[in-house]
Tab-separated table of N, CA, C and O in Angstrom:
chain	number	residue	atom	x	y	z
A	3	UNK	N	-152.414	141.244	-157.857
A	3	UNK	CA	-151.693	140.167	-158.503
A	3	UNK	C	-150.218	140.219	-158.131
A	3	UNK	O	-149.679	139.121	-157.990
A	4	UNK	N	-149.402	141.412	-157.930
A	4	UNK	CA	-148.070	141.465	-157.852
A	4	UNK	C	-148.011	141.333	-156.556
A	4	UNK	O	-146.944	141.824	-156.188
A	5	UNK	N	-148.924	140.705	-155.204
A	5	UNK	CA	-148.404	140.903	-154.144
A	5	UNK	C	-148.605	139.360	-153.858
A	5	UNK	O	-148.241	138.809	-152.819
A	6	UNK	N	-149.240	138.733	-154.927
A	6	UNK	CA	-149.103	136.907	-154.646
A	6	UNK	C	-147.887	136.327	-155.865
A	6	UNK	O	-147.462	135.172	-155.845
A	7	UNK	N	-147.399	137.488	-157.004
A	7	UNK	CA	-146.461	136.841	-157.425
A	7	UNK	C	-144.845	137.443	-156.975
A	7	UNK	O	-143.811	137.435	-157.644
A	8	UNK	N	-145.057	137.869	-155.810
A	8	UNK	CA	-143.666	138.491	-155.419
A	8	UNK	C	-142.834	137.273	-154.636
A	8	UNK	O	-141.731	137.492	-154.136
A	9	UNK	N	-143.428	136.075	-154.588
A	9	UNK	CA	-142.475	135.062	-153.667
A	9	UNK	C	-143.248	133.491	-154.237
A	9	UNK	O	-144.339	133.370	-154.793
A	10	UNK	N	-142.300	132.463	-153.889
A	10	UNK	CA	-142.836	131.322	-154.475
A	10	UNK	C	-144.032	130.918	-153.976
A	10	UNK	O	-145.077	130.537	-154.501
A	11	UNK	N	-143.475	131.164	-152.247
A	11	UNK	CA	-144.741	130.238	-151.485
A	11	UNK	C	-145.608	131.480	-151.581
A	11	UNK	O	-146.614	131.039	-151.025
A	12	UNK	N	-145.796	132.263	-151.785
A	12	UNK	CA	-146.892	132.924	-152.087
A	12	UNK	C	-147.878	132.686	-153.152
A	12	UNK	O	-149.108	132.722	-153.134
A	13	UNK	N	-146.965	132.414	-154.154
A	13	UNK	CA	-147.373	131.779	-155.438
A	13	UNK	C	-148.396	131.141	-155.384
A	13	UNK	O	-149.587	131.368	-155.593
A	14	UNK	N	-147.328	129.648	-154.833
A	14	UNK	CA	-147.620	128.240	-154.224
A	14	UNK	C	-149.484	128.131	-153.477
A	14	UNK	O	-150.558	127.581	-153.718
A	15	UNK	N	-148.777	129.185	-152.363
A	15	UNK	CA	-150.134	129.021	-151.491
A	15	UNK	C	-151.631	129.712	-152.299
A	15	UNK	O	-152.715	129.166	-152.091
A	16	UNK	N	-151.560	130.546	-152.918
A	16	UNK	CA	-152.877	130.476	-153.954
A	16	UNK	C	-153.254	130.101	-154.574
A	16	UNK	O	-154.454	130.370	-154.627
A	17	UNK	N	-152.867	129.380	-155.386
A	17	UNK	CA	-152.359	128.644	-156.435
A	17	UNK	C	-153.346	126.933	-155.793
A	17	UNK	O	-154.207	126.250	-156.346
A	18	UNK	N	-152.726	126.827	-154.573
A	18	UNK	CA	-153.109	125.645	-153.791
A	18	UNK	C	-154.815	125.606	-153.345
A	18	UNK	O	-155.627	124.689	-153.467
A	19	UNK	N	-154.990	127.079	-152.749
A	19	UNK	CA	-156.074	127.919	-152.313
A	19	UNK	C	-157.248	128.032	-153.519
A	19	UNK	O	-158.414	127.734	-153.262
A	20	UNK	N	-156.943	128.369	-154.509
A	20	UNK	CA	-157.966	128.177	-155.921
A	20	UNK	C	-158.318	126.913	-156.731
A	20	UNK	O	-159.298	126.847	-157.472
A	21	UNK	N	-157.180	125.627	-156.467
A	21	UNK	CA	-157.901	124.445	-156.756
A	21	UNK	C	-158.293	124.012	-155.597
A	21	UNK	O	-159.142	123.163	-155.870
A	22	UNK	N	-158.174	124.091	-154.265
A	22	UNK	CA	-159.062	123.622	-153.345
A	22	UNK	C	-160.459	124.032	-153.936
A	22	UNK	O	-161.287	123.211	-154.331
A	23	UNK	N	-160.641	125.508	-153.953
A	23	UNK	CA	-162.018	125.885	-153.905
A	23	UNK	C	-162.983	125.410	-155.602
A	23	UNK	O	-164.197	125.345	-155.790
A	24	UNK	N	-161.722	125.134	-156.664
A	24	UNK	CA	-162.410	125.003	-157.923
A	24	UNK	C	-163.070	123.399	-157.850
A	24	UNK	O	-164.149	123.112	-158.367
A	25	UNK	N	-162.049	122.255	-156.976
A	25	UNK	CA	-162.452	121.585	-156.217
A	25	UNK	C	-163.874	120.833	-155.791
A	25	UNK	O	-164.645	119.920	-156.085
A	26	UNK	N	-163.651	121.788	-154.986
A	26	UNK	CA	-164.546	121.887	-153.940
A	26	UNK	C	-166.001	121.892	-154.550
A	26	UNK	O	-166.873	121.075	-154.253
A	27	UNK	N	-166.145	122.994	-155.498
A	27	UNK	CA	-167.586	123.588	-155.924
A	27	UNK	C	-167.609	122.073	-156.992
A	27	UNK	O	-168.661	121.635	-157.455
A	28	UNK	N	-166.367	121.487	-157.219
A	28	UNK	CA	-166.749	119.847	-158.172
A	28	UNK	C	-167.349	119.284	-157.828
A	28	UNK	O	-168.317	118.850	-158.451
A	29	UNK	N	-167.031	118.983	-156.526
A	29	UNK	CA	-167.297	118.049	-155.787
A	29	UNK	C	-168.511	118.302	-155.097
A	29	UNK	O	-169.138	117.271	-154.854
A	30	UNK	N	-169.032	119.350	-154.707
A	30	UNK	CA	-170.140	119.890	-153.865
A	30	UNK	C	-171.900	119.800	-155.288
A	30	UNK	O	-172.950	119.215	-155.553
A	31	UNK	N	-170.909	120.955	-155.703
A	31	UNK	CA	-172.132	121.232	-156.709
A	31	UNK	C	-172.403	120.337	-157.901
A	31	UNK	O	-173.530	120.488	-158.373
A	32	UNK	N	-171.503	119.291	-158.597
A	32	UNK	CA	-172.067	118.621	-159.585
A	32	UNK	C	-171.555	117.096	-158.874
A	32	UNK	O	-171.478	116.079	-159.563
A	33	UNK	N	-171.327	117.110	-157.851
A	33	UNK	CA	-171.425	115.545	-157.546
A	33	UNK	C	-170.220	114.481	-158.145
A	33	UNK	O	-170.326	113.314	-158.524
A	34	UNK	N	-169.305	115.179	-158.086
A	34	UNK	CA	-168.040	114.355	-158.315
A	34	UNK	C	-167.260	113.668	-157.502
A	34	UNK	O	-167.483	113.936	-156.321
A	35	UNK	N	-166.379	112.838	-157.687
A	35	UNK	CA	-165.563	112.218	-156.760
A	35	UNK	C	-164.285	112.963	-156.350
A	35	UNK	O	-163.584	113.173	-157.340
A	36	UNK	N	-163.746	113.440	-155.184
A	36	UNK	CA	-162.384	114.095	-154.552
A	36	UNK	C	-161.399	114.126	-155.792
A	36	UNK	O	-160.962	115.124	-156.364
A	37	UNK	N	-161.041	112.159	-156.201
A	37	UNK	CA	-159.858	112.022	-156.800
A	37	UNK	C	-160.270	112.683	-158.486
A	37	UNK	O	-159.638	113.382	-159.279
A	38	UNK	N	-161.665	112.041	-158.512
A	38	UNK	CA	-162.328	112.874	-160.412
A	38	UNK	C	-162.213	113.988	-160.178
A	38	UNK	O	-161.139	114.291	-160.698
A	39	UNK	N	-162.727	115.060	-159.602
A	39	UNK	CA	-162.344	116.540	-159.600
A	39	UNK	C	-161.370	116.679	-159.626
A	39	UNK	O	-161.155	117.680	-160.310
A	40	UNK	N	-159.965	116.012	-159.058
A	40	UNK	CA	-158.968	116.743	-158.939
A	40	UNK	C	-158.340	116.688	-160.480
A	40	UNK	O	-157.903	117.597	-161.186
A	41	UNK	N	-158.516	114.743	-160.806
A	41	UNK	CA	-157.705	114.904	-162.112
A	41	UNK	C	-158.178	115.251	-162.929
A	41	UNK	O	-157.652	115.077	-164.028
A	42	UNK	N	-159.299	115.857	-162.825
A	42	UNK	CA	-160.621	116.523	-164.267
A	42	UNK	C	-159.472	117.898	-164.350
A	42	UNK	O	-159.021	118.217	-165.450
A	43	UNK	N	-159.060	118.664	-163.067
A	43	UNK	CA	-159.124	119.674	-162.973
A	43	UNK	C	-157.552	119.776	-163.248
A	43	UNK	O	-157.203	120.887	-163.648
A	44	UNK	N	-156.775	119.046	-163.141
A	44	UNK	CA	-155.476	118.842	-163.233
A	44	UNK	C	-155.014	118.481	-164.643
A	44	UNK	O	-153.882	118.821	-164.989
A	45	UNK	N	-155.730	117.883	-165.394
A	45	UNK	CA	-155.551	117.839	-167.033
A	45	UNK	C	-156.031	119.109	-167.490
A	45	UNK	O	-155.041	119.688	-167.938
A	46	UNK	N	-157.182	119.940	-167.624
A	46	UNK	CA	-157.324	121.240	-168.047
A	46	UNK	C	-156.325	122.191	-167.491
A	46	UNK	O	-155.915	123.219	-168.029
A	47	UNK	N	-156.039	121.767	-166.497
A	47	UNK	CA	-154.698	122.974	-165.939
A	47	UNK	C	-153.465	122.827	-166.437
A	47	UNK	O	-152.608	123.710	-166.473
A	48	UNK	N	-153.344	121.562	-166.878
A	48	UNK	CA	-151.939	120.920	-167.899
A	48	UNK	C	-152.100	121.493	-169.332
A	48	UNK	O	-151.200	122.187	-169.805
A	49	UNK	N	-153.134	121.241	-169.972
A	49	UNK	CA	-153.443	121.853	-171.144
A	49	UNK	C	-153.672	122.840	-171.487
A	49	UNK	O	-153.749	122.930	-172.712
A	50	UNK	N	-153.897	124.047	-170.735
A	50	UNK	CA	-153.692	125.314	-170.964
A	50	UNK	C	-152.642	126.083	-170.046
A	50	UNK	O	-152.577	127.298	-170.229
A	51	UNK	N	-152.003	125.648	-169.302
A	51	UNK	CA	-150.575	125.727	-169.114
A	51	UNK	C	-150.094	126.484	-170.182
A	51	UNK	O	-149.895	127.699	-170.181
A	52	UNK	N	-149.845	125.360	-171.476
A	52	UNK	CA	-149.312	125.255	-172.817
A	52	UNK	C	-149.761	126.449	-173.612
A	52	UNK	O	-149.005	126.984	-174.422
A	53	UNK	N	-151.334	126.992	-173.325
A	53	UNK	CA	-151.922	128.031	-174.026
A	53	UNK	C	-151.490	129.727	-173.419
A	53	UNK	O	-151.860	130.704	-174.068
A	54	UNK	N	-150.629	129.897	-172.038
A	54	UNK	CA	-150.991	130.854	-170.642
A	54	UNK	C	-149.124	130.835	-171.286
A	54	UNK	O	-148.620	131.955	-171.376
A	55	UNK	N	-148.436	129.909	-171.592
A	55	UNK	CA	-146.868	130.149	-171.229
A	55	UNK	C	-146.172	131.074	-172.748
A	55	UNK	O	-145.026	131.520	-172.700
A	56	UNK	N	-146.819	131.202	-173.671
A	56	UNK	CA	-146.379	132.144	-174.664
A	56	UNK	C	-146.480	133.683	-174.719
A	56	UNK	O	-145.802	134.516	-175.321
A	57	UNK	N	-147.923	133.833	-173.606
A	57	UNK	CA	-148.586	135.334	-173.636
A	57	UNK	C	-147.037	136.307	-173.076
A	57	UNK	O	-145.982	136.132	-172.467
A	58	UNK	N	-147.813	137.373	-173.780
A	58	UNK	CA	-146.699	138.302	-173.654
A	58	UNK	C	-145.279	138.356	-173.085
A	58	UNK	O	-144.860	138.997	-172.121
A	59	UNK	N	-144.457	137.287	-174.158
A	59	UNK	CA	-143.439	137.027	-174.023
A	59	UNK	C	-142.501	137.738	-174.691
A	59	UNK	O	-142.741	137.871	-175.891
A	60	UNK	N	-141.171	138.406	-174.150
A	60	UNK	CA	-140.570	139.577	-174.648
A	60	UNK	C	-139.388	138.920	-175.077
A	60	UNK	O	-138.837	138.472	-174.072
A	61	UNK	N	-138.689	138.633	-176.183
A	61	UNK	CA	-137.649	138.389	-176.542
A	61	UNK	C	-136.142	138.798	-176.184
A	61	UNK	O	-136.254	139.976	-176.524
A	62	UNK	N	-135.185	138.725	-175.871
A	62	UNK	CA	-134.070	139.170	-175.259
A	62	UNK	C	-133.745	139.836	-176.395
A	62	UNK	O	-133.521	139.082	-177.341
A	63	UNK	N	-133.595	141.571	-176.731
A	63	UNK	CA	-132.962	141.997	-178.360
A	63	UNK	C	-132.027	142.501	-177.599
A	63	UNK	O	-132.389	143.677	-177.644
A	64	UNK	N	-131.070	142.503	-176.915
A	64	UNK	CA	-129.980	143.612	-176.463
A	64	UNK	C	-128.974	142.260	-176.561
A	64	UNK	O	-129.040	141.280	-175.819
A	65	UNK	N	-127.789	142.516	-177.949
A	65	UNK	CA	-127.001	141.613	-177.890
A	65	UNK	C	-125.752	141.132	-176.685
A	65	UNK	O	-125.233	140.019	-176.593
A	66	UNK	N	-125.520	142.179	-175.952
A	66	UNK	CA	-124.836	141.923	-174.874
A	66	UNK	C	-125.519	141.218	-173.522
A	66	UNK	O	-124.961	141.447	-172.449
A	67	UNK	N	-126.612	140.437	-173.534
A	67	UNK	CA	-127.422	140.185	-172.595
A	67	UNK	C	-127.679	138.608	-173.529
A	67	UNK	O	-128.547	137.836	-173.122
A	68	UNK	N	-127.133	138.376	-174.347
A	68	UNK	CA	-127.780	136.820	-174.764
A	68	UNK	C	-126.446	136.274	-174.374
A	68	UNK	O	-125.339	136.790	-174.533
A	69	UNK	N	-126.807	134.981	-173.761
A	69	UNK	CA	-125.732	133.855	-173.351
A	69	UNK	C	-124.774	133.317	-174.628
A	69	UNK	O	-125.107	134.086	-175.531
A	70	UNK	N	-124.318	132.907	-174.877
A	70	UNK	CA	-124.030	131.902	-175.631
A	70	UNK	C	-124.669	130.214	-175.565
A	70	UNK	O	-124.548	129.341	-174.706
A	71	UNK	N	-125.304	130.241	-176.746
A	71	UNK	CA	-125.860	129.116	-176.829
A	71	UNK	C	-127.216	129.271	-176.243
A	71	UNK	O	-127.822	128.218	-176.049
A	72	UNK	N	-127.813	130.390	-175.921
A	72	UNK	CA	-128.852	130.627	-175.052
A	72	UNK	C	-130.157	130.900	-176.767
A	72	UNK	O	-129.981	131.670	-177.711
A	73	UNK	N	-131.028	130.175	-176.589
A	73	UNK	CA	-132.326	130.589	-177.153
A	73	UNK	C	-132.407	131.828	-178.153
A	73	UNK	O	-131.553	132.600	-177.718
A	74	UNK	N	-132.901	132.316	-179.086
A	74	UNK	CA	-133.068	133.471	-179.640
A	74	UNK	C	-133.988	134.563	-179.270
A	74	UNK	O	-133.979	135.785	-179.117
A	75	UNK	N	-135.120	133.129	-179.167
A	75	UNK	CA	-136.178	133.811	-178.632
A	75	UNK	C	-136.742	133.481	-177.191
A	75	UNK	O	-137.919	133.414	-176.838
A	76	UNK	N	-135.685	133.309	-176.516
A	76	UNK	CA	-135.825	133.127	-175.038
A	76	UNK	C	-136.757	134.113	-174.521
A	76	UNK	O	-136.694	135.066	-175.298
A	77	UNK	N	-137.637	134.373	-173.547
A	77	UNK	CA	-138.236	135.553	-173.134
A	77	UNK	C	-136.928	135.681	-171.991
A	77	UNK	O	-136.248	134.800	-171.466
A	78	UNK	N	-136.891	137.697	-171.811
A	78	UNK	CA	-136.216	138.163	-170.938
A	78	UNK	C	-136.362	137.691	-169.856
A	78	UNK	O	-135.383	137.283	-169.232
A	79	UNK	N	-138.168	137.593	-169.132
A	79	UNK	CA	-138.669	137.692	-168.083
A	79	UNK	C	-140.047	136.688	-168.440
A	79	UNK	O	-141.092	137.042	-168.987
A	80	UNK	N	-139.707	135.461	-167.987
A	80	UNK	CA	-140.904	134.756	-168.432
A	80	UNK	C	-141.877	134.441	-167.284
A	80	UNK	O	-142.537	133.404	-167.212
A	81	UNK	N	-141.895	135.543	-166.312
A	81	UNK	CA	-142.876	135.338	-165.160
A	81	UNK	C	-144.070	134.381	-165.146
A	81	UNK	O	-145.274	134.319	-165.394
A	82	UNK	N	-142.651	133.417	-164.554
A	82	UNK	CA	-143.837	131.924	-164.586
A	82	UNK	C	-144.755	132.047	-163.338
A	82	UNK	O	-145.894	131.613	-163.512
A	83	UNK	N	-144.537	132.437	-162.401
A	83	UNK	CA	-145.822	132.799	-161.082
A	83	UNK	C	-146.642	133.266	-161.238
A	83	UNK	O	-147.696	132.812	-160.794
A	84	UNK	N	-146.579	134.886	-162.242
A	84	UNK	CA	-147.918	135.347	-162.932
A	84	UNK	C	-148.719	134.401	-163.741
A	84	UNK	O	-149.935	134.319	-163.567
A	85	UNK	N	-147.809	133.353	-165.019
A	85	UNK	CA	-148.285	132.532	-165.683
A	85	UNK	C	-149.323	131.492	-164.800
A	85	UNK	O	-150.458	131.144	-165.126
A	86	UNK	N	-148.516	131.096	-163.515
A	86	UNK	CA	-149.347	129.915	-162.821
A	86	UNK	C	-150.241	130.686	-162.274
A	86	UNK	O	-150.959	129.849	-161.727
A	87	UNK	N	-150.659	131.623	-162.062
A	87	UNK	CA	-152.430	132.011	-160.981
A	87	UNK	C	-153.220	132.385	-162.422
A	87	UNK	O	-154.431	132.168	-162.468
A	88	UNK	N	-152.456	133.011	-163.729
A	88	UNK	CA	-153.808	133.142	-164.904
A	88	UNK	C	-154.175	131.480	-165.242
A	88	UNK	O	-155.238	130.931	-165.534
A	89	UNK	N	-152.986	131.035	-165.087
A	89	UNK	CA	-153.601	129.329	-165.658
A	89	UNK	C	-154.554	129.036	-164.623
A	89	UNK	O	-155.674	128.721	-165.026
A	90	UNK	N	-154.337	129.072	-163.185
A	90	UNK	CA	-155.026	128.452	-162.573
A	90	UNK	C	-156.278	129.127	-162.862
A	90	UNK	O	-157.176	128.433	-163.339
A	91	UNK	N	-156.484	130.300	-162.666
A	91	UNK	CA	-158.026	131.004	-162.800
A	91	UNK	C	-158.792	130.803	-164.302
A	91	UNK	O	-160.020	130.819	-164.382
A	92	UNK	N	-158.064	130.645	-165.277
A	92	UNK	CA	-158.433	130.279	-166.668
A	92	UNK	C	-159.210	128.267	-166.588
A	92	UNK	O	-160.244	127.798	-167.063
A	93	UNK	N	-158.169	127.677	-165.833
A	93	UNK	CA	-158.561	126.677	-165.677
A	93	UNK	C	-159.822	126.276	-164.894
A	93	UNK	O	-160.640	125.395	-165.160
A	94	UNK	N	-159.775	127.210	-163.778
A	94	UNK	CA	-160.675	126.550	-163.099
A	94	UNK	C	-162.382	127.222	-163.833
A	94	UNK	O	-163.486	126.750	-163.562
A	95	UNK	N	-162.152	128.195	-164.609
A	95	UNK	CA	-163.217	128.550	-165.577
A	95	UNK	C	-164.102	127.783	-166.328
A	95	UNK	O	-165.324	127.661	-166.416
A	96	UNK	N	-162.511	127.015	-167.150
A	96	UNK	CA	-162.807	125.824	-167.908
A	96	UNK	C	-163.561	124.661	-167.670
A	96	UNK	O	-164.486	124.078	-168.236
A	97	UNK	N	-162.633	124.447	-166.289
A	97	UNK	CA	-163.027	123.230	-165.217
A	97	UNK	C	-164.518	123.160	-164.756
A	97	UNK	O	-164.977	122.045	-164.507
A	98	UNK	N	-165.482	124.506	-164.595
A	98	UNK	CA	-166.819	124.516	-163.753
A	98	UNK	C	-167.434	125.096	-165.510
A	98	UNK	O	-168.645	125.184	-165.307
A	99	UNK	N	-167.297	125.333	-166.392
A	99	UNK	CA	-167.863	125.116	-167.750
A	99	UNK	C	-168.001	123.833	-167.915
A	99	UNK	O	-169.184	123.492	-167.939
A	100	UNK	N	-167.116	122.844	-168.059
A	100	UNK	CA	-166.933	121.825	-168.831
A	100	UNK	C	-167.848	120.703	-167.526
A	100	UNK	O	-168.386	119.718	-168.033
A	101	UNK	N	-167.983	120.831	-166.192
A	101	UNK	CA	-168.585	120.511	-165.559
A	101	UNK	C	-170.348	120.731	-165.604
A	101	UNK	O	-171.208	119.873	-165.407
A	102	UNK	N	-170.501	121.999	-165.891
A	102	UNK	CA	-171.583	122.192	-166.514
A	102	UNK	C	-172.303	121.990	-167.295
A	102	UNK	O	-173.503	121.865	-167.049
A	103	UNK	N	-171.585	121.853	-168.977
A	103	UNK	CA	-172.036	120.932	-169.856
A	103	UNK	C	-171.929	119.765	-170.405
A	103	UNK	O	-172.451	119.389	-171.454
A	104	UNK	N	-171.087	119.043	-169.525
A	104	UNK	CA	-171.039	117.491	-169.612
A	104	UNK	C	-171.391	116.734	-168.462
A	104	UNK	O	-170.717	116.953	-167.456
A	105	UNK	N	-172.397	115.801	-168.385
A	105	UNK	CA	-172.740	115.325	-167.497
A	105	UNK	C	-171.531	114.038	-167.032
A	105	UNK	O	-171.202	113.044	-167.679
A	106	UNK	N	-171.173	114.389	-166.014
A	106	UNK	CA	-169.491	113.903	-165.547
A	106	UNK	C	-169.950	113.032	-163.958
A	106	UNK	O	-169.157	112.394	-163.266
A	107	UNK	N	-171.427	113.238	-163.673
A	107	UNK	CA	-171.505	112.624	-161.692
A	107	UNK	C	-171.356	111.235	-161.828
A	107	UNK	O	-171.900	110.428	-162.582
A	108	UNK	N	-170.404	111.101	-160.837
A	108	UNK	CA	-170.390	110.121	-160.531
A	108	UNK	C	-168.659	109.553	-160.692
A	108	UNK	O	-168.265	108.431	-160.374
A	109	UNK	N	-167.562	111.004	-161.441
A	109	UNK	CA	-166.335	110.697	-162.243
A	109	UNK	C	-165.758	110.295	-160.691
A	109	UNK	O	-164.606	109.887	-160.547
């Protein structure tokens, strides 16, 4: 994990690489349309975004390290790159569940 969140386009490029393939198995295995898979897969990835961006978030307590005017509970280190590959892999979970038990061919 720390050797795809050490740079953006590293990030980026897996990130890109895991909805191709979550995708892909939409479109292959339950018979969806390119543009329906993508935005099936692009709203569950929006919506738990929201659920992936609180986890173990560390508060700034060292008073010489808060800005002025800066947040209370800002996280120190809110490693949003780690955040984006658990969302994506959480999502695309969601994405081939929710494909599974809702009959969606033809989206």
């Amino acid at each position: 994990m720390t050797v795809l969140t050490r740079s953006t386009p590293a990030t980026l490029a897996a990130v890109i690489v895991l909805v191709a393939a979550f995708v892909a198995v939409g479109v292959s295995q339950f018979k969806l349309t390119i543009g329906g898979s993508i935005a099936l897969y692009f709203v569950v990835w929006w919506t738990l975004l929201f659920a992936v961006l609180p986890l173990r978030n560390q508060p700034e307590t060292r008073p010489g390290h808060v800005v002025p005017g800066q947040d209370p509970g800002a996280p120190v280190s809110p490693r949003l790159r780690e955040k984006a590959i658990w969302t994506t892999l959480v999502a695309g979970a969601a994405f081939l569940v929710a494909l599974a038990v809702f009959p969606l061919t033809g989206l």
